Tab-separated table of N, CA and C in Angstrom:
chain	number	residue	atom	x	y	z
A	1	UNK	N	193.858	188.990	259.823
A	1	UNK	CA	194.734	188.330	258.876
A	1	UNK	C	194.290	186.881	258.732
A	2	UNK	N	194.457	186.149	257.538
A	2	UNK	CA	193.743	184.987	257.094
A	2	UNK	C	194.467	184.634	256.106
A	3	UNK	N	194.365	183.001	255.612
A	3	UNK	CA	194.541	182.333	254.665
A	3	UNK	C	194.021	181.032	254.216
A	4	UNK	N	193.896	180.912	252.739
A	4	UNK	CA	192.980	179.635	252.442
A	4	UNK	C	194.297	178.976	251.864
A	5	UNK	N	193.498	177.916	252.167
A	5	UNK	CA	194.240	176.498	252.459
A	5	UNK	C	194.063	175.413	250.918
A	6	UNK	N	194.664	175.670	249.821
A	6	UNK	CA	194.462	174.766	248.720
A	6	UNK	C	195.640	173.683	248.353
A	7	UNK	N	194.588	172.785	247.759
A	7	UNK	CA	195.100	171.692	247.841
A	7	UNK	C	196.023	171.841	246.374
A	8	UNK	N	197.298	171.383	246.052
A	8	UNK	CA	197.907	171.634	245.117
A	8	UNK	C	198.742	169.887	244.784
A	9	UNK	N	198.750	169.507	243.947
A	9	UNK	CA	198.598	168.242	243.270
A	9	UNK	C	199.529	168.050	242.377
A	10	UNK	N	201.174	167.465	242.309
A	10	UNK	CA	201.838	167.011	241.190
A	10	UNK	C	201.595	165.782	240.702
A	11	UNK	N	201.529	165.942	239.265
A	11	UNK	CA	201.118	165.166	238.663
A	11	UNK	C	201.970	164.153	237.298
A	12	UNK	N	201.910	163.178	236.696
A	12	UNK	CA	202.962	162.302	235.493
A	12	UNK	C	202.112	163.210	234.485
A	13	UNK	N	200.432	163.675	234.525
A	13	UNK	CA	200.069	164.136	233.246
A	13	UNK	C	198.939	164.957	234.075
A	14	UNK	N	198.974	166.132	233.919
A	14	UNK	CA	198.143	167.122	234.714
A	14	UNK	C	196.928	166.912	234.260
A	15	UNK	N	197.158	167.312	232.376
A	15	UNK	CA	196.099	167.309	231.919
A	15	UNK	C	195.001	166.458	232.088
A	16	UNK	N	195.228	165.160	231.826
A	16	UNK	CA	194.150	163.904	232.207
A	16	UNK	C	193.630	163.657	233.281
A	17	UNK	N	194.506	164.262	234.505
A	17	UNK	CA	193.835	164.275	235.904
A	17	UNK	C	193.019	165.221	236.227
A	18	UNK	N	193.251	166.268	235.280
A	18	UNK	CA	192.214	167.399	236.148
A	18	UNK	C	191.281	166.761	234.842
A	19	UNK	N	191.137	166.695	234.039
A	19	UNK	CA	189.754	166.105	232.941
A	19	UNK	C	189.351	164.777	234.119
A	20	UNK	N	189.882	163.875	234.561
A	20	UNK	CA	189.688	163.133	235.000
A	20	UNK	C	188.360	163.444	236.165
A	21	UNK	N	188.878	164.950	237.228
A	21	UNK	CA	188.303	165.145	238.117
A	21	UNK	C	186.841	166.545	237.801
A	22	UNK	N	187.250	167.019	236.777
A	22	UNK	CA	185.908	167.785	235.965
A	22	UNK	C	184.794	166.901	235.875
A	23	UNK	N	185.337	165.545	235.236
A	23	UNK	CA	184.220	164.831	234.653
A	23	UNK	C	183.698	163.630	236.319
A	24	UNK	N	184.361	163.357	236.722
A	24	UNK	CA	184.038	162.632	238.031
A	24	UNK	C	183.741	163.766	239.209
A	25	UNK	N	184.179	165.065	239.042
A	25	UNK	CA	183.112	165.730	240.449
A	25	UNK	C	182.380	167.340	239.843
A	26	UNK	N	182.365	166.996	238.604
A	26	UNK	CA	182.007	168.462	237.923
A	26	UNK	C	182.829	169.755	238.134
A	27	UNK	N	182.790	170.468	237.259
A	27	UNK	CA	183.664	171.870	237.549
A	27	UNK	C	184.385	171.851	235.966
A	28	UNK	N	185.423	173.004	235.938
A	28	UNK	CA	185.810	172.916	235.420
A	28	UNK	C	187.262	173.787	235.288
A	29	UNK	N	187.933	173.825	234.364
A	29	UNK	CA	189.495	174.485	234.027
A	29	UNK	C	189.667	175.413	233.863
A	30	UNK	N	189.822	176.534	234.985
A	30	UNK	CA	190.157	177.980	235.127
A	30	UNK	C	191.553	178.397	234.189
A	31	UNK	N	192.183	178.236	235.148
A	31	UNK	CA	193.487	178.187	234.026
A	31	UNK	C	194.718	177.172	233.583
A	32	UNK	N	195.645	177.435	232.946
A	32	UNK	CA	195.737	176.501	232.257
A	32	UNK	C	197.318	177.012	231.813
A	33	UNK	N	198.712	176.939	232.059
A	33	UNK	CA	199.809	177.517	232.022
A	33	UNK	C	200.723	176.648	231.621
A	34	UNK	N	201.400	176.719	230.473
A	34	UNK	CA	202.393	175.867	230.352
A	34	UNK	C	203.996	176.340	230.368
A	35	UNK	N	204.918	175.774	230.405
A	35	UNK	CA	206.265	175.828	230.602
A	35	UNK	C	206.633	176.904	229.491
A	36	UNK	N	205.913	176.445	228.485
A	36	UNK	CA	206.605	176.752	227.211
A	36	UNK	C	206.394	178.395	227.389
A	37	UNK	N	205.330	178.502	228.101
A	37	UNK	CA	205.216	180.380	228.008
A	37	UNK	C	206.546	181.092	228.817
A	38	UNK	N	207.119	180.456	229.278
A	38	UNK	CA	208.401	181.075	230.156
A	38	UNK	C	209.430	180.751	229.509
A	39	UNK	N	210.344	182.199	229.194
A	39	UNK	CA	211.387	181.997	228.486
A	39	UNK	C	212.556	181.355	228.653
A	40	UNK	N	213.368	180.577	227.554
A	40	UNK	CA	214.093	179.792	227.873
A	40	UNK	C	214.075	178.398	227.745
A	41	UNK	N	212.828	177.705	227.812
A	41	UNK	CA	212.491	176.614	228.250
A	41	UNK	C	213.084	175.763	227.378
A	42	UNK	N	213.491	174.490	227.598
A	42	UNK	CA	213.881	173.620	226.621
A	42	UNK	C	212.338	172.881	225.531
A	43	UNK	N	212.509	172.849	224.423
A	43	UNK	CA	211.922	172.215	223.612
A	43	UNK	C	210.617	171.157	224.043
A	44	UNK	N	211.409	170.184	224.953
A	44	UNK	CA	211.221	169.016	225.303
A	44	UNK	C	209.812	169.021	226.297
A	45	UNK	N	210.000	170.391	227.396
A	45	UNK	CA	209.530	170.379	228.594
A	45	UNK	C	208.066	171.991	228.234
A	46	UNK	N	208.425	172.258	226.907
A	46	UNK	CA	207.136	173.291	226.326
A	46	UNK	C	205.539	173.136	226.523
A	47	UNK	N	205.504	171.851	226.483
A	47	UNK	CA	204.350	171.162	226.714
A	47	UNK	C	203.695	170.886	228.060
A	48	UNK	N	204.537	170.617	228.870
A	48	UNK	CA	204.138	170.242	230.326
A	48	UNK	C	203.504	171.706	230.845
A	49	UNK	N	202.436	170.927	231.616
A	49	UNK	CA	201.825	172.032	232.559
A	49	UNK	C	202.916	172.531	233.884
A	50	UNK	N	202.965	173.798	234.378
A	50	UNK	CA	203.522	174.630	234.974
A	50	UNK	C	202.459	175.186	235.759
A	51	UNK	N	201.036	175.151	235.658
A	51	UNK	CA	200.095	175.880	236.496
A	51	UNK	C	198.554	175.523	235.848
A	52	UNK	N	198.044	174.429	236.724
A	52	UNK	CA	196.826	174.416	236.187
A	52	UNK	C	195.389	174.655	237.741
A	53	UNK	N	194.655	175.461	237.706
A	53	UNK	CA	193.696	175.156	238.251
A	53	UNK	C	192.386	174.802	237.752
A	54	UNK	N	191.802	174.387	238.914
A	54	UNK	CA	190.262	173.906	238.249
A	54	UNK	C	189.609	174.181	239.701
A	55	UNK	N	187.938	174.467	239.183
A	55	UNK	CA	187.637	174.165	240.541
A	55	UNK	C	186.445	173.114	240.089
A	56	UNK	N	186.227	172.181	241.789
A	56	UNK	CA	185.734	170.819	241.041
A	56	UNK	C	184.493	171.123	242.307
A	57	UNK	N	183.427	170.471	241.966
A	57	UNK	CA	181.993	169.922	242.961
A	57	UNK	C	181.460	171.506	243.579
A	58	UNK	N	181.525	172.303	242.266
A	58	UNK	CA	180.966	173.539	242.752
A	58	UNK	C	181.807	175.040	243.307
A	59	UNK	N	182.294	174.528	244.251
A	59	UNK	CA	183.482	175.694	245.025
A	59	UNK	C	184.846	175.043	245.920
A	60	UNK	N	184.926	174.337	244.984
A	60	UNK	CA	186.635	173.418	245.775
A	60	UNK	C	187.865	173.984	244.516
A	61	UNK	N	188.406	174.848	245.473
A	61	UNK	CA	189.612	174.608	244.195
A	61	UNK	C	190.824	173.781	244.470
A	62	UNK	N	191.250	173.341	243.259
A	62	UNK	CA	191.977	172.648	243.177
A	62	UNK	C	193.490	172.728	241.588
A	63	UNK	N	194.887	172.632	242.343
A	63	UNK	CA	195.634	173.140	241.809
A	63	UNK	C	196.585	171.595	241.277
A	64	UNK	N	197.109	171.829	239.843
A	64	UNK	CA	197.728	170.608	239.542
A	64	UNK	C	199.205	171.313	238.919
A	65	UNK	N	200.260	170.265	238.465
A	65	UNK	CA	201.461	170.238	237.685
A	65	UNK	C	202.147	168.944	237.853
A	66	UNK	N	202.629	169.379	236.039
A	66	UNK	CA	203.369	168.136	235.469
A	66	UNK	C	204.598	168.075	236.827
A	67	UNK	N	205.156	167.260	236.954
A	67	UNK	CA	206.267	166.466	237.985
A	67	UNK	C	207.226	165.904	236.567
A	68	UNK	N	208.456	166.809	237.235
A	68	UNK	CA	209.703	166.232	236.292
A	68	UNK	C	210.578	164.886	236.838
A	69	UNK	N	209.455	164.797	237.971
A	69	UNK	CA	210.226	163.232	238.566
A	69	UNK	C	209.153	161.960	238.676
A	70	UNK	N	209.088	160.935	239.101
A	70	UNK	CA	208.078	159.963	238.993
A	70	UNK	C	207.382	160.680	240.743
A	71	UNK	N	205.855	160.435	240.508
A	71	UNK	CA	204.677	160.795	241.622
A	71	UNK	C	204.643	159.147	242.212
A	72	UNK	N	204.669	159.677	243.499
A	72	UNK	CA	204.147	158.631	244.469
A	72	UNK	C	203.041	159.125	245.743
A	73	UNK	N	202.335	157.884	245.884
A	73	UNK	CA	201.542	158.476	246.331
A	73	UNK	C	202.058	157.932	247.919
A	74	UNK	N	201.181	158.648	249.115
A	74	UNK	CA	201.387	158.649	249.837
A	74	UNK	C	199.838	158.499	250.670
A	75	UNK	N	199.806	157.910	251.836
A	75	UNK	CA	198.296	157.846	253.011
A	75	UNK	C	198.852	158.935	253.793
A	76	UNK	N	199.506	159.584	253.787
A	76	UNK	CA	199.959	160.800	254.755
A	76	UNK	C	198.859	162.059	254.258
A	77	UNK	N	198.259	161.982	253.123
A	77	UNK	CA	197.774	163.349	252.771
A	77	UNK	C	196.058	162.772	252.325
A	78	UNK	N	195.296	162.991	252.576
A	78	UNK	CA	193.680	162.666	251.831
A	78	UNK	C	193.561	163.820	251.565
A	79	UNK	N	192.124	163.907	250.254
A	79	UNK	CA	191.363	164.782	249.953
A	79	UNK	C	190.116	164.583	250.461
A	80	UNK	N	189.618	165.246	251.663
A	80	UNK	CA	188.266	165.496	251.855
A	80	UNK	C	187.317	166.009	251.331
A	81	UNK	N	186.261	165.490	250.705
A	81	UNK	CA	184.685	165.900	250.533
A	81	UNK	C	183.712	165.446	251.105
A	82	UNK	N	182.956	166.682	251.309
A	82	UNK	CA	181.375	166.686	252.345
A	82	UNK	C	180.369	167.356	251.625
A	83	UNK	N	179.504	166.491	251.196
A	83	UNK	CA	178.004	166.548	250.700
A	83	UNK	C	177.139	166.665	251.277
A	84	UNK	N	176.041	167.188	251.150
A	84	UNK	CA	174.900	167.620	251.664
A	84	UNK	C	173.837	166.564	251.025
A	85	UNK	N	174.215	166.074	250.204
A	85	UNK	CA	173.308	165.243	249.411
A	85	UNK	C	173.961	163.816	249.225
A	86	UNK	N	173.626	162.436	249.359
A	86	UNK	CA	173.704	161.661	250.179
A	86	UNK	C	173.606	160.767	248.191
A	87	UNK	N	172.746	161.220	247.542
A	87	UNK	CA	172.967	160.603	245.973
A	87	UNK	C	174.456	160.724	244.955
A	88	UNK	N	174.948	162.619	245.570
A	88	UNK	CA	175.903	163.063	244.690
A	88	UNK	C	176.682	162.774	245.401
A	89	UNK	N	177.261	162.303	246.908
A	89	UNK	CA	178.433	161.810	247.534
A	89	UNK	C	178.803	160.665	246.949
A	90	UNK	N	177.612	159.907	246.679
A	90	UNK	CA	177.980	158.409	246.186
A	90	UNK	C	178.317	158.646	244.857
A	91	UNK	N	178.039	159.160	243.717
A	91	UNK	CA	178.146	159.159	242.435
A	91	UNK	C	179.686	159.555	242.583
A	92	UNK	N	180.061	160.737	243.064
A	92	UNK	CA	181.623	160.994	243.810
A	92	UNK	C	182.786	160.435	243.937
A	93	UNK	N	181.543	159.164	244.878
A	93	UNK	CA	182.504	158.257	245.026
A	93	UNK	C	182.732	157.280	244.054
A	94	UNK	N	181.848	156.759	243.262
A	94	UNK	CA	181.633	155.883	242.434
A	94	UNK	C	183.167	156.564	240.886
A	95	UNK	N	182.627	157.684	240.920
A	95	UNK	CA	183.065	158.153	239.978
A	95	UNK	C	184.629	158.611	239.960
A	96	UNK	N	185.339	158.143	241.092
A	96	UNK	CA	186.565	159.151	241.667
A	96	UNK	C	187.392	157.249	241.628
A	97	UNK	N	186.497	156.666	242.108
A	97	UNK	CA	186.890	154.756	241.940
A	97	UNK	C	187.410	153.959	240.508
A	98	UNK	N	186.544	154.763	239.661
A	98	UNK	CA	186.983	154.067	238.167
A	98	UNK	C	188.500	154.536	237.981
A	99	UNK	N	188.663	152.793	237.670
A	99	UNK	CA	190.571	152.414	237.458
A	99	UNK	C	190.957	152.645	238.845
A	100	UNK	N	190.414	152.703	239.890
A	100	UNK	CA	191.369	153.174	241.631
A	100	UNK	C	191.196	151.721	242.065
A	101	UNK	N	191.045	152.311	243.559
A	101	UNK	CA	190.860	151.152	244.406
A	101	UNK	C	189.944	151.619	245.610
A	102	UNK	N	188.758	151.398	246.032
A	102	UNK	CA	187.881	151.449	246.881
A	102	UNK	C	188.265	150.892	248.170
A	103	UNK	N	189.068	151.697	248.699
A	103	UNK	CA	189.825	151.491	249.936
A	103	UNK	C	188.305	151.280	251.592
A	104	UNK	N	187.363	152.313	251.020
A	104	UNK	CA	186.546	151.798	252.179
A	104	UNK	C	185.355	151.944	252.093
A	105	UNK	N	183.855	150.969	251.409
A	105	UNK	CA	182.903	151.337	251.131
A	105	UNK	C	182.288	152.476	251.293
A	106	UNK	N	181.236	152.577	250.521
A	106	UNK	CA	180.735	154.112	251.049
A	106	UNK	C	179.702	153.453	251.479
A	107	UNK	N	179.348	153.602	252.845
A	107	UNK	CA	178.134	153.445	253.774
A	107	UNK	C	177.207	154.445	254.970
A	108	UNK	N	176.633	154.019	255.162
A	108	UNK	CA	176.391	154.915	256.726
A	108	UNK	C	177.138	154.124	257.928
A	109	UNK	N	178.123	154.777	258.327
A	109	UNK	CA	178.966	154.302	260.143
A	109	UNK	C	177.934	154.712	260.998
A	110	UNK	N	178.490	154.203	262.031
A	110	UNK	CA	177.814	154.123	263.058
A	110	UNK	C	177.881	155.337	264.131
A	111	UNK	N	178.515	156.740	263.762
A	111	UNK	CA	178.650	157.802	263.809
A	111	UNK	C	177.749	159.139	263.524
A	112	UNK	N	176.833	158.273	262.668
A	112	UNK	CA	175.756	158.645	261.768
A	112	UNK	C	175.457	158.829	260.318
A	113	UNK	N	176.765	159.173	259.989
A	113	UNK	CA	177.305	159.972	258.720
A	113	UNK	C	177.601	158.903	257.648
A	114	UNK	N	177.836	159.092	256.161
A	114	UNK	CA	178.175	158.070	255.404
A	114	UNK	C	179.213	158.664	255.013
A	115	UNK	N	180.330	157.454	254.730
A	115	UNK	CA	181.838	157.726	254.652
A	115	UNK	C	181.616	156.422	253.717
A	116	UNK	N	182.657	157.038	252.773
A	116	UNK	CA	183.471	156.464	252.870
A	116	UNK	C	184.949	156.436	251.429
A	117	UNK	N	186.271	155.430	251.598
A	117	UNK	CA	187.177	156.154	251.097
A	117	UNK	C	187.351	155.511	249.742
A	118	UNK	N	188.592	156.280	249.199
A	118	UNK	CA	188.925	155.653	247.232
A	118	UNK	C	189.882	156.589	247.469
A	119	UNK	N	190.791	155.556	246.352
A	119	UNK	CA	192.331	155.910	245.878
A	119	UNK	C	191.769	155.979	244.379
A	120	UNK	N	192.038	157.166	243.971
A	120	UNK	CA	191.539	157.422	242.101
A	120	UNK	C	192.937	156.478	241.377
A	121	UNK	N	192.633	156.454	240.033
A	121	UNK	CA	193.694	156.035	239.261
A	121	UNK	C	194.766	156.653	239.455
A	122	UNK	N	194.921	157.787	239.861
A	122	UNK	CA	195.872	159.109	240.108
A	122	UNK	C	197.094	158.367	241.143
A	123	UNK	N	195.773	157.697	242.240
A	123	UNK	CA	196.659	157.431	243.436
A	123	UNK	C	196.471	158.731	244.631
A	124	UNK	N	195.172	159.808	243.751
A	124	UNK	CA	195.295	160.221	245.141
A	124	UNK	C	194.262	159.568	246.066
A	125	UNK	N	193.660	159.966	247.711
A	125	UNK	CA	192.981	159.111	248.435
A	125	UNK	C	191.957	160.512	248.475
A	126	UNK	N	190.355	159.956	248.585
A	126	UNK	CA	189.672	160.555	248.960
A	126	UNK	C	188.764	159.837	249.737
A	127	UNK	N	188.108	161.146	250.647
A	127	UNK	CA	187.499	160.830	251.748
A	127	UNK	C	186.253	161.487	251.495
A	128	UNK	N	185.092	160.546	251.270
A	128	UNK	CA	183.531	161.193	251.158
A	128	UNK	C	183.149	161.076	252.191
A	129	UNK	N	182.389	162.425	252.101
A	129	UNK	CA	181.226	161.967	253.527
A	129	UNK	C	180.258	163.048	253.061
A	130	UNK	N	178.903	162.332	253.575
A	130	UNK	CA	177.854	163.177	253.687
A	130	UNK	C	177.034	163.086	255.487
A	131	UNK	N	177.260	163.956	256.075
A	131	UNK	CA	176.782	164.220	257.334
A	131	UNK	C	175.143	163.830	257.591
């Protein structure tokens, strides 16, 4: 018996964040579900995403939705990525930084490995590393 472990993401605008993370770690928009397909829904709330995945940097999936309340972010939760390639970690990172905040260069530590962290515009935190 087993289970995978995905990361699932509320969001003020789903849509722009997962475009956000297609175009900053490649991949792209599996599916794509809105409110409005479930009966009942008010007018207002037809539009908002209800179920979006994507998968991003090859084989990461990753799950989003609109938030009917204001998103805050939190340092309690990171998103980890690990590269094998030491050019596309940085571009990653570079690319996950525009409009964020580059919470911790990306370098080689003294561990061996190059790390390092970013808060996207989103507000979420990610953690690069290439071993």
């Amino acid at each position: 018996m087993g289970a995978q472990l995905n990361s699932y993401l509320m969001s003020e605008d789903a849509r722009s964040q997962a475009a956000f993370y297609v175009e900053s770690l490649g991949g792209e928009i599996l599916l794509l579900k809105t409110f409005g397909e479930a009966p009942g829904t008010p007018e207002a709330m037809k539009d908002k995403v209800m179920h979006l995945s994507l998968m991003v940097a090859e084989k990461n999936m990753l799950m989003i939705s609109d938030s009917f309340e204001p998103v805050s972010s939190s340092r309690s939760i990171s998103l980890a990525l690990t590269y094998d390639n030491e050019s596309e970690a940085r571009e990653a990172y570079a690319k996950l930084g525009e409009g964020g905040e580059n919470k911790y260069p990306f370098a080689l530590q003294p561990w061996g490995a190059y790390y390092g962290e970013v808060i996207d515009k989103f507000g979420v935190t990610w953690m690069i590393t290439k071993p």
